[in-house]
CSV table of C-alpha atoms in Angstrom, one decimal:
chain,number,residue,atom,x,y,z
A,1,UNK,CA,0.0,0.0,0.0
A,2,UNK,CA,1.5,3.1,-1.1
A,3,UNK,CA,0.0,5.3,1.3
A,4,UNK,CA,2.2,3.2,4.0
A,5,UNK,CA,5.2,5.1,3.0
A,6,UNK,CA,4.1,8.1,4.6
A,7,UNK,CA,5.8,6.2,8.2
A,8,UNK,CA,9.0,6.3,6.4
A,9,UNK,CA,9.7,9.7,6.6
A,10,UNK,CA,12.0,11.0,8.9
A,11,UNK,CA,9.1,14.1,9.7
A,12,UNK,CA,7.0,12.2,10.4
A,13,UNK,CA,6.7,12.0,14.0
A,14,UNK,CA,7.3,15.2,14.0
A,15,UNK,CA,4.2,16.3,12.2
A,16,UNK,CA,2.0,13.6,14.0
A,17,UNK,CA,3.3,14.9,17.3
A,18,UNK,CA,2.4,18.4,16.2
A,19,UNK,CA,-1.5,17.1,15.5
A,20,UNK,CA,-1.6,15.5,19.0
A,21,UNK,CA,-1.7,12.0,17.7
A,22,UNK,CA,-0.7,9.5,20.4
A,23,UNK,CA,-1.5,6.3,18.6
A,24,UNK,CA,-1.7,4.6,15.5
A,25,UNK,CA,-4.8,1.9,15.4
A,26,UNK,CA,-5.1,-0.7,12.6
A,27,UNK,CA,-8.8,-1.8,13.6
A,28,UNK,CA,-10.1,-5.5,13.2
A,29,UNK,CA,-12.6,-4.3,10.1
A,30,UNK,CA,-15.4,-6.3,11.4
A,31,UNK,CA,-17.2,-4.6,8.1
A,32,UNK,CA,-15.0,-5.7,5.3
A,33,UNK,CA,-14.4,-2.0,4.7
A,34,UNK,CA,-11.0,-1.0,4.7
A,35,UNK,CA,-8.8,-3.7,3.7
A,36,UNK,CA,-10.4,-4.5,0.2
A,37,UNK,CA,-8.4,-6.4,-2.6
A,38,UNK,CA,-10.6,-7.0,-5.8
A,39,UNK,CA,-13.7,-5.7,-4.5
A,40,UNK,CA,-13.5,-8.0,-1.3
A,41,UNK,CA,-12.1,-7.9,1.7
A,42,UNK,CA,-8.4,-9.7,2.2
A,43,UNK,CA,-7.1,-10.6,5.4
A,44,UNK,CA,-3.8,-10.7,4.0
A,45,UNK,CA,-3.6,-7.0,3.5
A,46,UNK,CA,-4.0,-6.4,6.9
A,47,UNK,CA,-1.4,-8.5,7.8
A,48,UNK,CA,0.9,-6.9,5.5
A,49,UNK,CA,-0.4,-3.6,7.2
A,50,UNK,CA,0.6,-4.6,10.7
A,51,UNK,CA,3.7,-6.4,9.8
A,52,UNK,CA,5.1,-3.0,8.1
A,53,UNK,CA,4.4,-1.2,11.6
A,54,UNK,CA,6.2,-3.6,13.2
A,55,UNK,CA,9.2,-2.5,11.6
A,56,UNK,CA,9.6,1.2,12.1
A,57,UNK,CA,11.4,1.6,15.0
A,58,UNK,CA,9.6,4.6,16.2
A,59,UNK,CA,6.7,3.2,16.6
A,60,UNK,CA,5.9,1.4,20.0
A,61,UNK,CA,3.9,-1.5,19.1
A,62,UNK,CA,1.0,-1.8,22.5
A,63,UNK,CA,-0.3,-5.5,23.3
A,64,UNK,CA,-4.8,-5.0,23.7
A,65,UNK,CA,-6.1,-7.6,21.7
A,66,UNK,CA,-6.0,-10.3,19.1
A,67,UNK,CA,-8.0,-8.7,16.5
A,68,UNK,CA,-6.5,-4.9,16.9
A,69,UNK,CA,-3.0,-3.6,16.6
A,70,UNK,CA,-2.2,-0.8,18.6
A,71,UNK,CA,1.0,1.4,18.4
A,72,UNK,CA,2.3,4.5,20.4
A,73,UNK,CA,3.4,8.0,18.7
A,74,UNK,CA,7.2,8.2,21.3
A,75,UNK,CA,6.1,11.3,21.9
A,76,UNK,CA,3.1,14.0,21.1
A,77,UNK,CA,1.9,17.5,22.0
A,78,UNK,CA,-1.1,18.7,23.4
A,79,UNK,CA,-4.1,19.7,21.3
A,80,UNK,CA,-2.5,23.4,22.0
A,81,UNK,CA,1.3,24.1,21.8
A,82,UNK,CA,3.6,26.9,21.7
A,83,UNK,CA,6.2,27.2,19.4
A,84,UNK,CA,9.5,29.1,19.3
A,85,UNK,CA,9.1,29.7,23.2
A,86,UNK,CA,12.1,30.2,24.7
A,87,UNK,CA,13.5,27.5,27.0
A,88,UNK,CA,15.5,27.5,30.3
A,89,UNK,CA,15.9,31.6,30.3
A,90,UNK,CA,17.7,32.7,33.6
A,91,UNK,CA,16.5,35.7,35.7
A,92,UNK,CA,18.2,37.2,38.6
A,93,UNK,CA,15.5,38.2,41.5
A,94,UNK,CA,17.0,42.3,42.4
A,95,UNK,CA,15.6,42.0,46.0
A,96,UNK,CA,17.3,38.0,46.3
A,97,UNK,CA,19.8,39.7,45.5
A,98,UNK,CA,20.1,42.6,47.9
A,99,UNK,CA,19.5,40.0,50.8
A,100,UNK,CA,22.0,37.7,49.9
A,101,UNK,CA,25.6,37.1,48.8
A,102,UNK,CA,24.4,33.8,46.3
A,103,UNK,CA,22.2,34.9,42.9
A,104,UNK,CA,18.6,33.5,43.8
A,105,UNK,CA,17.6,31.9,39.4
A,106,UNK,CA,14.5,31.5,38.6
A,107,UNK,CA,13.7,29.4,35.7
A,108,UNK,CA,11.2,30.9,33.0
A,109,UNK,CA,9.5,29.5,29.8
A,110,UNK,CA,6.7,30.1,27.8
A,111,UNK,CA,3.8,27.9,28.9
A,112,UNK,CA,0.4,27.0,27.8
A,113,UNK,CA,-0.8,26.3,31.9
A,114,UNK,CA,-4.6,24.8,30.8
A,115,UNK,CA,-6.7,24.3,28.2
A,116,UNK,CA,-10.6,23.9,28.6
A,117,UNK,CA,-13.4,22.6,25.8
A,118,UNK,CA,-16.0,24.8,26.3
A,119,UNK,CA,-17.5,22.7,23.1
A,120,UNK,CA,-15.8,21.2,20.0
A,121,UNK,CA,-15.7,24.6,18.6
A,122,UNK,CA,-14.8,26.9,21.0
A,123,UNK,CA,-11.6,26.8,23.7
A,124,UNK,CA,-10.4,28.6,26.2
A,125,UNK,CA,-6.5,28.4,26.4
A,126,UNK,CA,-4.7,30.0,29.5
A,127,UNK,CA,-0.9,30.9,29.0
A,128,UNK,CA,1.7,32.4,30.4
A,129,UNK,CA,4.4,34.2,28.5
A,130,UNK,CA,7.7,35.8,29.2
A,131,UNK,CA,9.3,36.7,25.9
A,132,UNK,CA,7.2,37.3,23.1
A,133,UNK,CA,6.3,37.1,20.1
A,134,UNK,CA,5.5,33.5,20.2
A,135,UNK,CA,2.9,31.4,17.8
A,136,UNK,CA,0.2,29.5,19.7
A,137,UNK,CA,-0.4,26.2,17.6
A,138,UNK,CA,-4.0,24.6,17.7
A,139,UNK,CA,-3.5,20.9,16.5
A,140,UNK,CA,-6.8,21.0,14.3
A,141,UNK,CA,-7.0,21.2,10.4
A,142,UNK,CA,-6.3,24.5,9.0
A,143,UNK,CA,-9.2,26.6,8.1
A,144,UNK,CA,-9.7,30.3,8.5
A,145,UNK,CA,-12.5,30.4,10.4
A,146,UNK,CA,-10.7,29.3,13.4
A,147,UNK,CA,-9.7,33.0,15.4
A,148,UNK,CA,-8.3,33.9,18.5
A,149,UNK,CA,-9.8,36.8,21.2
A,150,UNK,CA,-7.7,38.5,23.8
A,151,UNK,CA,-10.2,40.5,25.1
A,152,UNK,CA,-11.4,42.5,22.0
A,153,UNK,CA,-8.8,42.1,19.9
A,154,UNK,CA,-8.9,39.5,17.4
A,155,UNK,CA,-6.5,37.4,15.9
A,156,UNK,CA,-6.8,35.2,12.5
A,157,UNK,CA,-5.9,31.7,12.2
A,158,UNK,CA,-2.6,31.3,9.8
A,159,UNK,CA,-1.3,28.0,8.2
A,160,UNK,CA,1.2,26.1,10.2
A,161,UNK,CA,2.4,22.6,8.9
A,162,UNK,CA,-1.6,22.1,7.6
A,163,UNK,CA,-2.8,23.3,11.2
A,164,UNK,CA,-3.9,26.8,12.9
A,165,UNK,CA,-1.8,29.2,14.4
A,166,UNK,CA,-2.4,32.3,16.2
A,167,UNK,CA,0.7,35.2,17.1
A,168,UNK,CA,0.8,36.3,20.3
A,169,UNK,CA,2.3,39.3,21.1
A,170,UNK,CA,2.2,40.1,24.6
A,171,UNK,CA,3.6,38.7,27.5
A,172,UNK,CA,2.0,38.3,31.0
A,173,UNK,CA,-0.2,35.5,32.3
A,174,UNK,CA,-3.7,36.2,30.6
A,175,UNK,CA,-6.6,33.5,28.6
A,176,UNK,CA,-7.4,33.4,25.0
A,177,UNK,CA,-10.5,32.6,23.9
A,178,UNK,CA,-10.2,29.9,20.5
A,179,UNK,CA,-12.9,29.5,18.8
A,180,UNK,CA,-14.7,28.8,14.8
A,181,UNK,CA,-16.4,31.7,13.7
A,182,UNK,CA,-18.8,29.6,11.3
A,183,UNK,CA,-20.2,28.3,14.8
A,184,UNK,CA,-22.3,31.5,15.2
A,185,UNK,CA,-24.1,31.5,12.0
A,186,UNK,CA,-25.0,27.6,13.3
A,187,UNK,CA,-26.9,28.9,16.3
A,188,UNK,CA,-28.5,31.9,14.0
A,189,UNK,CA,-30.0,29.2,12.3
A,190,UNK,CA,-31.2,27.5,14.8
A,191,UNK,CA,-33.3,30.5,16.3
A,192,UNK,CA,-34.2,31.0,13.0
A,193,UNK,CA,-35.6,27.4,12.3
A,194,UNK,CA,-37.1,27.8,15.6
A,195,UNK,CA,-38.9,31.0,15.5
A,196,UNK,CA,-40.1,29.6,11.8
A,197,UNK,CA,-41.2,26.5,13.7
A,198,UNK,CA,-43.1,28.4,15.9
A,199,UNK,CA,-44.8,30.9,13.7
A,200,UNK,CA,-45.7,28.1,11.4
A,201,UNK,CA,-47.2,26.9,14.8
A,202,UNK,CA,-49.4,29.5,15.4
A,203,UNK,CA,-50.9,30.2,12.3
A,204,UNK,CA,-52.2,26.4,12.4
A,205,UNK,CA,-53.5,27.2,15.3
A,206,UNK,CA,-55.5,30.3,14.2
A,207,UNK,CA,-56.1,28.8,10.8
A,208,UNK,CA,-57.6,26.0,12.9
A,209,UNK,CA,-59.6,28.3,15.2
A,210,UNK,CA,-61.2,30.1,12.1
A,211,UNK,CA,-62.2,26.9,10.4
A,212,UNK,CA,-64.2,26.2,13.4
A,213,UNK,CA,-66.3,29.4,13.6
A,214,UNK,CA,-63.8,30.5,16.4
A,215,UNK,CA,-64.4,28.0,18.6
A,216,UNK,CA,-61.8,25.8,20.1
């Protein structure tokens, strides 16, 4: 299967790290679906499948079961990263300083610190920052409806690796609202339909009413 030699590249884990894949699944096919040689399905195939995985090294084959193979990504990112954030900066504390003779360090980095699903289209991402500019990655197929808030200020989705990314500019400890801007027209509609519904309602209703020389 030429699709297979996708695993041989050396990016690769990179670029499934980067979409917050943790494992690859070759499923049992209990449907005849997937592994189809001549219009039929062919057990063979996914043998051959599984028997490739087994040799890249990278890949951590996981026992579960007879009828699935399971394998583990070595190592993956969260569904929001940062990238280019500096790592293992050194700051000297002034008043550590004045009360001792040593240098008191403190360690900084860039950090996303938590990440909550408000739904599948909306996220709020709390970071904190202390050097920026630094790009805020959101592990979901690119697609420009995705935008960033911080507070009123919006901030559109740009292509990284085939995924969304969002530049952030200031540094502090402060929450970003993610979210897909199609959503909104979604929940328009639904008023819409509703309202419609309901107004389609009532004139049944008085329709009804007249019909019956206004009685009910």
């Amino acid at each position: 299967m030429r699709e297979l030699s996708y695993f041989l590249n050396p990016e690769t884990p990179d670029i499934l790290a980067q979409m917050a894949v943790k494992y690859i699944i070759v499923p049992f096919d209990s449907e005849g679906e997937i592994f189809i040689a001549e219009h039929q399905y062919n057990h063979q195939q996914r043998e051959e499948v599984e028997e490739f995985l087994d040799t890249i090294p990278w890949l951590k084959k996981i026992k579960v079961t007879d009828k699935i193979a399971v394998y583990e990504i070595p190592s993956y990112k969260d569904h929001f990263f940062l990238d280019n954030s500096p790592i293992n900066q050194l700051r000297i504390s002034n008043y550590e300083l004045t009360r001792n003779s040593q240098f008191a360090i403190e360690q900084l980095s860039n950090e996303v610190r938590e990440i909550k699903m408000i739904d599948p289209t909306k996220y709020l991402v709390s970071l904190r920052i202390s050097e920026a500019p630094v790009n805020l990655v959101f592990s979901e197929t690119y697609d420009e409806l995705w935008q960033a808030k911080m507070g009123k200020r919006i901030i559109p989705s740009t292509l990284y690796n085939n995924l969304n990314s969002f530049s952030v500019d200031q540094a502090g400890d402060f929450e970003i609202v993610v979210e897909f801007t199609a959503q909104k027209y979604v929940y328009w509609g639904l008023v819409v339909s509703a309202f419609t519904l309901l107004m389609s309602a009532g004139v049944l209703v008085y329709l009804f009413i007249l019909s019956s020389g206004g009685r009910l």
